[in-house]
Amino acid sequence: MKLWKRFARNRAALVGLAVLIAVIVLALAAPLLYPGGPWRMVQRPFLPPMGVDGLYLGTDTLGRDVAAGIVYGARVSLLVGLVSTLVALCIGVPLGAVAGFYGGWTDEGAMRFTEFFQTIPNFALAIVLVAILQPTLGSITLAIAIVSWPPVARLVRAEVMSLRKREFVDAAHLAGLSRPRILISQVLPNAVSPIIVMASLMVATAILLESSLAFLGLGDPNAMSWGYMIGAARTVIRSAWWLSFFPGIAIIITVLALNLIGEGLNDALNPNLERAGKP
Amino acid sequence: MVILTAILSRLAKAILTLLAIAVLNFFLIHAAPGDPAAVLAGEAGAADPQFIAQLRERFGLDQPFHVQLWTYVSNVLTLDLGYSFRQDAPVSQLIADRLPATLLLTATAFVISLTLGTAFGVLAASQRGRPADSLITTFALLFYATPLYWAALMAILVFSVQLGWLPGFGFETVGGGYGGLERVLDVARHLVLPALTLGLFFMAVYMRLTRSSMLEVAQMDFVKTARAKGLRGSVIQRRHILRNALLPVVTLAGLQAGQLVGGAVLTETVFAWPGIGRLMFESLEARDYNTILGVFIVSAAMVILFNIATDLIYRLIDPRIGAKA
């Protein structure tokens, strides 16, 4: 409860949470709101917003409802954002933990590996991976995870390094716990809060990455997504602004909400660490 | 001398990294579904069988795995990035033709985002809690959440279509026939929107970091000492706080150069900027994997160059580094 109170003290974070919940509800309710799905042609193409009753955001180049696309796109964005972050954590956390805990050559090797992945241009690698593995929700998720785990590994390594010298670790040692057991049951649970903060920000970045890939035509062809909508409307920007405008607003709102939540979590989980930059 | 050895060791590391990327590329070609020769030729099934057989021989795809790997990596190291059968030209040639435009765009965006980002960050920090600070931090938060390509499209819509201030398409006026200074100005006008939108996100990042870093350094003891000595506030801001606050910003700028180069794919696609990013997009549409992989390697090389550049900037700001390395 104390945690929630500290989180709730940050007004912006509360707004972010409310917005995110709204987006999740919309995404879940998509089949109820638009039973016909996002691909169905409902009216003449290029209808401007508010032009026809029930089509608040207008229709696209093929006469599909833009609002339906946005609601269904939320499903893809949230799903890819969440799953790719989980996969990235599954790579970064063990790697960083082992590197920080065991040190020496293990650390050296793991960090060289991480550095290598940090040097490679992120987005270019994601493009190459998705292009070669063929765009599916699975390959897109995997590619985003592969380009976003290095900061996790570095963070976990630093946390574990500072924790492993602490007295409770020595105590666990004396109690006869094995080294792997100490790492998993004593050290890692104490490193959870910064990982949670980072993960919430990573979901936001992953949503941006997914939409950028889809914009370039590297989206799953069977899934309507915000980036795809903007990419498909790119060439008609001069005549039909609403086709790219509204999906973009959807992305900004969702990503902004996640960023605000991340900052709120940071304040709530690391209360001792009063950031100097806080307004 | 110290700087020279530092640069040499950086270069050695850079070459190792490129080597590793070449190996990664090789595995990616083999990870693609279907025949690697078909992957190299472009779309599977599009090339004629005789041609594929020729490719298989040329790349040694009938040879054992390790021989293939060696052939591929040594080709890359001799700057032979293969042949684009789609565009009927060597990949290295295609990239060399388009590289200057990308370098111009990314370098301009880098400078814009770094200077404007730190300037706004300093302003926000000095106005902490006042309206100017809230305004700047709010905008930074917004830019931070805005997809690059969307900002680019909206910029075209507003500044090019509606207001007609700046061109939103291409590198220079087609058939303008400009020469000398006129041409430079023409290219510069075309550069404004792409560079600004590409730099927007990074500007937000540097602004946030500069602001928090300035506020953090301002609380340190040596700043109090300077104040106690009776130094003027502006001198303390500039010589004591800013200099120290800039270090993490430059570090981050070096780390993020890669994202800048990757972001160029999006900006160049929207603005039809004739760089390697646009080349990558065209190759994606044509399923020209060889060119995609070539652009990938070259963009990685560009990132490494950016990293070395920020390393040098770092030395200029903080002379202590030179003594250590």
CSV table of N, CA and C in Angstrom, one decimal, chain A residues 112 115-125 127-129 131-135 208 211-213 215-218 226-227 230-231 233-234 237-238 241 244-249 251-253 255-256 259-260 263 275-279, chain B residues 13 17 20-21 24 28-29 31-33 128 141-142 144-147 149-150 153-154 156-157 160-161 168 201 208 211-212 215-216 219 255 258-259 262-263 265-266 269-270 278 280-281 284 287 289 292-293 296 299-300 303-304 307:
chain,number,residue,atom,x,y,z
A,112,ARG,N,31.9,-8.1,-23.2
A,112,ARG,CA,32.3,-7.9,-24.6
A,112,ARG,C,31.1,-8.1,-25.5
A,115,GLU,N,28.6,-5.4,-25.3
A,115,GLU,CA,29.1,-4.2,-26.0
A,115,GLU,C,29.0,-4.3,-27.5
A,116,PHE,N,29.3,-5.5,-28.0
A,116,PHE,CA,29.1,-5.7,-29.4
A,116,PHE,C,27.7,-5.4,-29.9
A,117,PHE,N,26.7,-5.9,-29.1
A,117,PHE,CA,25.3,-5.7,-29.5
A,117,PHE,C,24.9,-4.2,-29.3
A,118,GLN,N,25.6,-3.5,-28.4
A,118,GLN,CA,25.3,-2.1,-28.3
A,118,GLN,C,25.9,-1.3,-29.4
A,119,THR,N,27.0,-1.7,-30.0
A,119,THR,CA,27.6,-1.0,-31.1
A,119,THR,C,26.8,-1.1,-32.3
A,120,ILE,N,26.2,-2.2,-32.6
A,120,ILE,CA,25.4,-2.4,-33.8
A,120,ILE,C,24.2,-1.5,-33.8
A,121,PRO,N,24.0,-0.7,-34.9
A,121,PRO,CA,22.9,0.1,-34.9
A,121,PRO,C,21.6,-0.7,-34.7
A,122,ASN,N,21.0,-0.4,-33.6
A,122,ASN,CA,19.7,-1.0,-33.2
A,122,ASN,C,18.7,-1.3,-34.2
A,123,PHE,N,18.2,-0.2,-34.8
A,123,PHE,CA,17.1,-0.3,-35.7
A,123,PHE,C,17.5,-1.0,-37.0
A,124,ALA,N,18.7,-0.8,-37.5
A,124,ALA,CA,19.2,-1.4,-38.7
A,124,ALA,C,19.2,-3.0,-38.5
A,125,LEU,N,19.7,-3.4,-37.3
A,125,LEU,CA,19.7,-4.8,-37.0
A,125,LEU,C,18.3,-5.4,-36.9
A,127,ILE,N,15.7,-4.3,-38.5
A,127,ILE,CA,15.2,-4.4,-39.9
A,127,ILE,C,15.8,-5.7,-40.6
A,128,VAL,N,17.1,-5.9,-40.5
A,128,VAL,CA,17.7,-7.0,-41.1
A,128,VAL,C,17.1,-8.3,-40.6
A,129,LEU,N,17.0,-8.4,-39.3
A,129,LEU,CA,16.4,-9.7,-38.7
A,129,LEU,C,15.0,-9.9,-39.2
A,131,ALA,N,13.5,-8.7,-41.9
A,131,ALA,CA,13.5,-8.9,-43.3
A,131,ALA,C,13.9,-10.4,-43.7
A,132,ILE,N,15.0,-10.9,-43.0
A,132,ILE,CA,15.5,-12.2,-43.3
A,132,ILE,C,14.6,-13.3,-42.7
A,133,LEU,N,14.1,-13.1,-41.5
A,133,LEU,CA,13.2,-14.2,-41.0
A,133,LEU,C,11.8,-14.1,-41.5
A,134,GLN,N,11.5,-13.1,-42.3
A,134,GLN,CA,10.1,-12.9,-42.8
A,134,GLN,C,9.3,-12.3,-41.7
A,135,PRO,N,8.5,-11.2,-42.0
A,135,PRO,CA,7.7,-10.5,-41.0
A,135,PRO,C,6.6,-11.4,-40.5
A,208,LEU,N,7.4,1.8,-30.0
A,208,LEU,CA,7.9,2.7,-31.1
A,208,LEU,C,8.7,1.9,-32.2
A,211,SER,N,6.3,-0.1,-34.4
A,211,SER,CA,5.5,0.8,-35.3
A,211,SER,C,6.5,1.2,-36.4
A,212,SER,N,7.8,1.5,-36.1
A,212,SER,CA,8.7,1.9,-37.1
A,212,SER,C,8.9,0.8,-38.2
A,213,LEU,N,9.0,-0.5,-37.7
A,213,LEU,CA,9.2,-1.6,-38.6
A,213,LEU,C,8.0,-1.7,-39.5
A,215,PHE,N,5.9,0.5,-40.3
A,215,PHE,CA,5.9,1.7,-41.2
A,215,PHE,C,6.7,1.3,-42.5
A,216,LEU,N,7.8,0.6,-42.3
A,216,LEU,CA,8.7,0.3,-43.5
A,216,LEU,C,8.1,-0.9,-44.2
A,217,GLY,N,7.0,-1.4,-43.8
A,217,GLY,CA,6.4,-2.6,-44.5
A,217,GLY,C,6.9,-3.9,-43.9
A,218,LEU,N,7.5,-3.8,-42.7
A,218,LEU,CA,7.9,-5.0,-42.0
A,218,LEU,C,7.0,-5.4,-40.9
A,226,TRP,N,-0.5,0.2,-36.0
A,226,TRP,CA,-0.5,1.6,-36.2
A,226,TRP,C,0.6,2.0,-37.2
A,227,GLY,N,1.7,1.4,-37.1
A,227,GLY,CA,2.8,1.7,-38.0
A,227,GLY,C,2.4,1.4,-39.5
A,230,ILE,N,0.2,4.1,-40.9
A,230,ILE,CA,0.9,5.3,-41.3
A,230,ILE,C,1.7,5.1,-42.6
A,231,GLY,N,2.3,3.9,-42.6
A,231,GLY,CA,3.2,3.6,-43.8
A,231,GLY,C,2.3,3.5,-45.1
A,233,ALA,N,-0.3,5.1,-45.6
A,233,ALA,CA,-0.9,6.4,-45.9
A,233,ALA,C,0.2,7.4,-46.3
A,234,ARG,N,1.4,7.0,-46.3
A,234,ARG,CA,2.6,7.9,-46.5
A,234,ARG,C,2.5,8.7,-47.8
A,237,ILE,N,-0.3,11.6,-48.1
A,237,ILE,CA,-0.3,12.5,-47.0
A,237,ILE,C,-0.8,13.9,-47.4
A,238,ARG,N,-0.6,14.3,-48.7
A,238,ARG,CA,-1.0,15.6,-49.1
A,238,ARG,C,-2.5,15.7,-49.2
A,241,TRP,N,-4.7,13.7,-44.8
A,241,TRP,CA,-3.8,13.8,-43.6
A,241,TRP,C,-4.3,12.9,-42.5
A,244,SER,N,-2.7,9.3,-41.6
A,244,SER,CA,-1.5,9.1,-40.8
A,244,SER,C,-1.5,9.8,-39.5
A,245,PHE,N,-2.4,10.9,-39.4
A,245,PHE,CA,-2.4,11.7,-38.2
A,245,PHE,C,-2.9,10.9,-37.0
A,246,PHE,N,-4.1,10.2,-37.1
A,246,PHE,CA,-4.7,9.6,-35.9
A,246,PHE,C,-3.9,8.4,-35.4
A,247,PRO,N,-3.4,7.5,-36.3
A,247,PRO,CA,-2.6,6.4,-35.7
A,247,PRO,C,-1.3,6.9,-35.0
A,248,GLY,N,-0.8,8.0,-35.5
A,248,GLY,CA,0.4,8.6,-34.9
A,248,GLY,C,0.0,9.1,-33.5
A,249,ILE,N,-1.1,9.8,-33.4
A,249,ILE,CA,-1.6,10.3,-32.0
A,249,ILE,C,-1.7,9.1,-31.1
A,251,ILE,N,-0.1,6.3,-31.1
A,251,ILE,CA,1.3,5.9,-30.7
A,251,ILE,C,1.8,6.8,-29.6
A,252,ILE,N,1.7,8.1,-29.9
A,252,ILE,CA,2.2,9.1,-28.9
A,252,ILE,C,1.6,8.9,-27.6
A,253,ILE,N,0.2,8.8,-27.5
A,253,ILE,CA,-0.5,8.7,-26.3
A,253,ILE,C,-0.1,7.5,-25.5
A,255,VAL,N,2.7,5.6,-25.8
A,255,VAL,CA,4.1,5.7,-25.4
A,255,VAL,C,4.3,6.7,-24.3
A,256,LEU,N,3.7,7.8,-24.4
A,256,LEU,CA,3.8,8.8,-23.3
A,256,LEU,C,3.3,8.3,-22.0
A,259,ASN,N,5.8,6.0,-20.5
A,259,ASN,CA,6.9,6.7,-20.0
A,259,ASN,C,6.6,7.4,-18.6
A,260,LEU,N,5.4,8.0,-18.6
A,260,LEU,CA,5.0,8.6,-17.3
A,260,LEU,C,4.9,7.6,-16.2
A,263,GLU,N,8.3,6.7,-14.9
A,263,GLU,CA,8.9,7.7,-14.0
A,263,GLU,C,8.2,7.6,-12.6
A,275,ARG,N,15.8,12.1,-7.2
A,275,ARG,CA,16.5,12.6,-8.3
A,275,ARG,C,16.6,14.1,-8.3
A,276,ALA,N,17.8,14.6,-8.6
A,276,ALA,CA,18.0,16.0,-8.6
A,276,ALA,C,17.2,16.7,-9.7
A,277,GLY,N,17.0,16.0,-10.7
A,277,GLY,CA,16.3,16.6,-11.9
A,277,GLY,C,14.8,16.7,-11.7
A,278,LYS,N,14.3,16.3,-10.6
A,278,LYS,CA,12.8,16.3,-10.4
A,278,LYS,C,12.3,17.7,-10.3
A,279,PRO,N,11.3,18.1,-11.0
A,279,PRO,CA,10.8,19.4,-10.9
A,279,PRO,C,10.1,19.7,-9.5
B,13,LYS,N,39.8,-2.1,-32.2
B,13,LYS,CA,38.6,-2.6,-31.7
B,13,LYS,C,37.5,-2.5,-32.8
B,17,THR,N,35.1,-5.4,-34.3
B,17,THR,CA,33.6,-5.4,-34.3
B,17,THR,C,33.1,-5.6,-35.7
B,20,ALA,N,33.2,-9.2,-36.6
B,20,ALA,CA,32.1,-9.9,-35.9
B,20,ALA,C,30.8,-9.7,-36.6
B,21,ILE,N,30.5,-8.5,-37.1
B,21,ILE,CA,29.3,-8.2,-37.8
B,21,ILE,C,29.2,-8.9,-39.1
B,24,LEU,N,28.2,-12.3,-38.3
B,24,LEU,CA,26.8,-12.3,-38.0
B,24,LEU,C,26.0,-12.3,-39.3
B,28,LEU,N,23.2,-14.9,-40.8
B,28,LEU,CA,21.8,-14.4,-41.1
B,28,LEU,C,21.4,-14.9,-42.5
B,29,ILE,N,22.4,-14.8,-43.5
B,29,ILE,CA,22.1,-15.3,-44.8
B,29,ILE,C,21.7,-16.8,-44.8
B,31,ALA,N,20.4,-18.2,-42.2
B,31,ALA,CA,19.2,-18.4,-41.4
B,31,ALA,C,17.9,-18.1,-42.2
B,32,ALA,N,18.1,-17.3,-43.3
B,32,ALA,CA,16.9,-17.0,-44.1
B,32,ALA,C,16.3,-18.3,-44.7
B,33,PRO,N,15.0,-18.3,-44.8
B,33,PRO,CA,14.4,-19.5,-45.3
B,33,PRO,C,14.8,-19.7,-46.8
B,128,ARG,N,14.7,26.5,-13.3
B,128,ARG,CA,14.0,25.4,-12.7
B,128,ARG,C,12.7,25.8,-11.9
B,141,LEU,N,9.2,15.7,-23.2
B,141,LEU,CA,8.4,14.5,-23.0
B,141,LEU,C,7.6,14.0,-24.2
B,142,LEU,N,7.0,15.0,-24.9
B,142,LEU,CA,6.3,14.8,-26.1
B,142,LEU,C,7.1,14.2,-27.2
B,144,TYR,N,9.9,12.8,-27.0
B,144,TYR,CA,10.4,11.6,-26.6
B,144,TYR,C,9.5,10.4,-27.0
B,145,ALA,N,8.2,10.7,-27.1
B,145,ALA,CA,7.2,9.7,-27.4
B,145,ALA,C,6.7,9.7,-28.8
B,146,THR,N,7.3,10.6,-29.6
B,146,THR,CA,6.8,10.8,-31.0
B,146,THR,C,7.6,9.9,-32.0
B,147,PRO,N,6.9,9.1,-32.8
B,147,PRO,CA,7.6,8.3,-33.8
B,147,PRO,C,8.3,9.3,-34.8
B,149,TYR,N,9.1,8.9,-37.9
B,149,TYR,CA,8.6,9.0,-39.3
B,149,TYR,C,7.3,9.8,-39.2
B,150,TRP,N,6.5,9.8,-38.1
B,150,TRP,CA,5.3,10.5,-38.0
B,150,TRP,C,5.6,12.0,-37.9
B,153,LEU,N,6.4,13.2,-41.4
B,153,LEU,CA,5.2,13.4,-42.2
B,153,LEU,C,4.4,14.6,-41.8
B,154,MET,N,4.3,14.9,-40.5
B,154,MET,CA,3.6,16.1,-40.1
B,154,MET,C,4.3,17.3,-40.5
B,156,ILE,N,6.2,17.7,-43.1
B,156,ILE,CA,5.9,17.9,-44.5
B,156,ILE,C,4.6,18.6,-44.7
B,157,LEU,N,3.6,18.0,-44.0
B,157,LEU,CA,2.2,18.5,-44.1
B,157,LEU,C,2.1,20.0,-43.7
B,160,SER,N,5.6,22.2,-45.6
B,160,SER,CA,5.8,22.1,-47.0
B,160,SER,C,4.5,22.3,-47.7
B,161,VAL,N,3.5,21.5,-47.3
B,161,VAL,CA,2.2,21.5,-48.0
B,161,VAL,C,1.4,22.8,-47.7
B,168,GLY,N,9.8,19.5,-49.2
B,168,GLY,CA,9.6,18.3,-48.3
B,168,GLY,C,10.0,17.1,-49.0
B,201,PHE,N,14.0,13.6,-31.6
B,201,PHE,CA,14.0,12.7,-30.5
B,201,PHE,C,15.2,12.8,-29.7
B,208,ARG,N,16.8,16.4,-21.6
B,208,ARG,CA,16.5,15.9,-20.3
B,208,ARG,C,17.7,15.5,-19.5
B,211,ARG,N,19.6,18.8,-18.4
B,211,ARG,CA,18.9,19.4,-17.3
B,211,ARG,C,19.2,18.7,-15.9
B,212,SER,N,19.0,17.4,-15.9
B,212,SER,CA,19.2,16.7,-14.6
B,212,SER,C,20.7,16.7,-14.2
B,215,LEU,N,21.5,20.1,-12.7
B,215,LEU,CA,21.0,20.3,-11.4
B,215,LEU,C,21.8,19.5,-10.4
B,216,GLU,N,22.3,18.3,-10.8
B,216,GLU,CA,23.0,17.5,-9.9
B,216,GLU,C,24.4,18.1,-9.6
B,219,GLN,N,24.7,21.0,-7.1
B,219,GLN,CA,24.7,20.8,-5.6
B,219,GLN,C,26.0,20.4,-5.1
B,255,LEU,N,26.9,6.8,-27.5
B,255,LEU,CA,26.2,5.6,-27.4
B,255,LEU,C,25.0,5.6,-28.4
B,258,GLY,N,24.3,5.2,-32.9
B,258,GLY,CA,23.8,4.1,-33.7
B,258,GLY,C,22.3,4.3,-34.0
B,259,GLN,N,21.6,4.8,-33.0
B,259,GLN,CA,20.1,5.0,-33.3
B,259,GLN,C,19.9,6.1,-34.3
B,262,GLY,N,20.3,4.5,-37.6
B,262,GLY,CA,19.2,3.7,-37.9
B,262,GLY,C,17.9,4.5,-38.2
B,263,GLY,N,17.8,5.6,-37.5
B,263,GLY,CA,16.7,6.5,-37.7
B,263,GLY,C,16.7,7.1,-39.1
B,265,VAL,N,17.0,5.7,-41.8
B,265,VAL,CA,16.2,4.8,-42.7
B,265,VAL,C,14.8,5.4,-42.8
B,266,LEU,N,14.3,5.8,-41.6
B,266,LEU,CA,12.9,6.3,-41.6
B,266,LEU,C,12.8,7.7,-42.2
B,269,THR,N,13.3,7.7,-45.9
B,269,THR,CA,12.2,7.1,-46.6
B,269,THR,C,11.1,8.2,-46.8
B,270,VAL,N,10.8,8.9,-45.8
B,270,VAL,CA,9.7,9.9,-45.8
B,270,VAL,C,10.1,11.0,-46.8
B,278,ARG,N,17.4,5.3,-47.5
B,278,ARG,CA,16.5,5.1,-48.6
B,278,ARG,C,16.8,3.9,-49.4
B,280,MET,N,18.2,1.2,-48.3
B,280,MET,CA,17.7,0.0,-47.6
B,280,MET,C,16.2,-0.2,-47.7
B,281,PHE,N,15.5,0.9,-47.7
B,281,PHE,CA,14.0,0.8,-47.8
B,281,PHE,C,13.7,0.2,-49.2
B,284,LEU,N,14.4,-3.3,-49.3
B,284,LEU,CA,13.4,-4.1,-48.5
B,284,LEU,C,12.2,-4.4,-49.4
B,287,ARG,N,13.2,-7.0,-51.8
B,287,ARG,CA,13.8,-8.2,-51.2
B,287,ARG,C,15.2,-8.5,-51.7
B,289,TYR,N,18.3,-8.8,-50.5
B,289,TYR,CA,19.0,-9.1,-49.2
B,289,TYR,C,20.4,-8.6,-49.2
B,292,ILE,N,20.6,-5.0,-48.5
B,292,ILE,CA,20.2,-4.8,-47.1
B,292,ILE,C,21.4,-5.1,-46.2
B,293,LEU,N,22.0,-6.2,-46.3
B,293,LEU,CA,23.2,-6.6,-45.5
B,293,LEU,C,24.3,-5.7,-45.6
B,296,PHE,N,23.7,-2.5,-43.9
B,296,PHE,CA,23.8,-2.8,-42.4
B,296,PHE,C,25.2,-2.7,-42.0
B,299,SER,N,26.4,0.9,-42.1
B,299,SER,CA,25.9,1.8,-41.0
B,299,SER,C,26.5,1.4,-39.7
B,300,ALA,N,26.9,0.1,-39.5
B,300,ALA,CA,27.6,-0.2,-38.3
B,300,ALA,C,29.0,0.5,-38.3
B,303,VAL,N,28.6,4.0,-37.3
B,303,VAL,CA,28.4,4.2,-35.8
B,303,VAL,C,29.7,4.2,-35.1
B,304,ILE,N,30.6,3.3,-35.6
B,304,ILE,CA,31.9,3.2,-34.9
B,304,ILE,C,32.7,4.5,-35.1
B,307,ASN,N,31.4,7.0,-32.8
B,307,ASN,CA,31.9,6.7,-31.4
B,307,ASN,C,33.3,7.3,-31.2
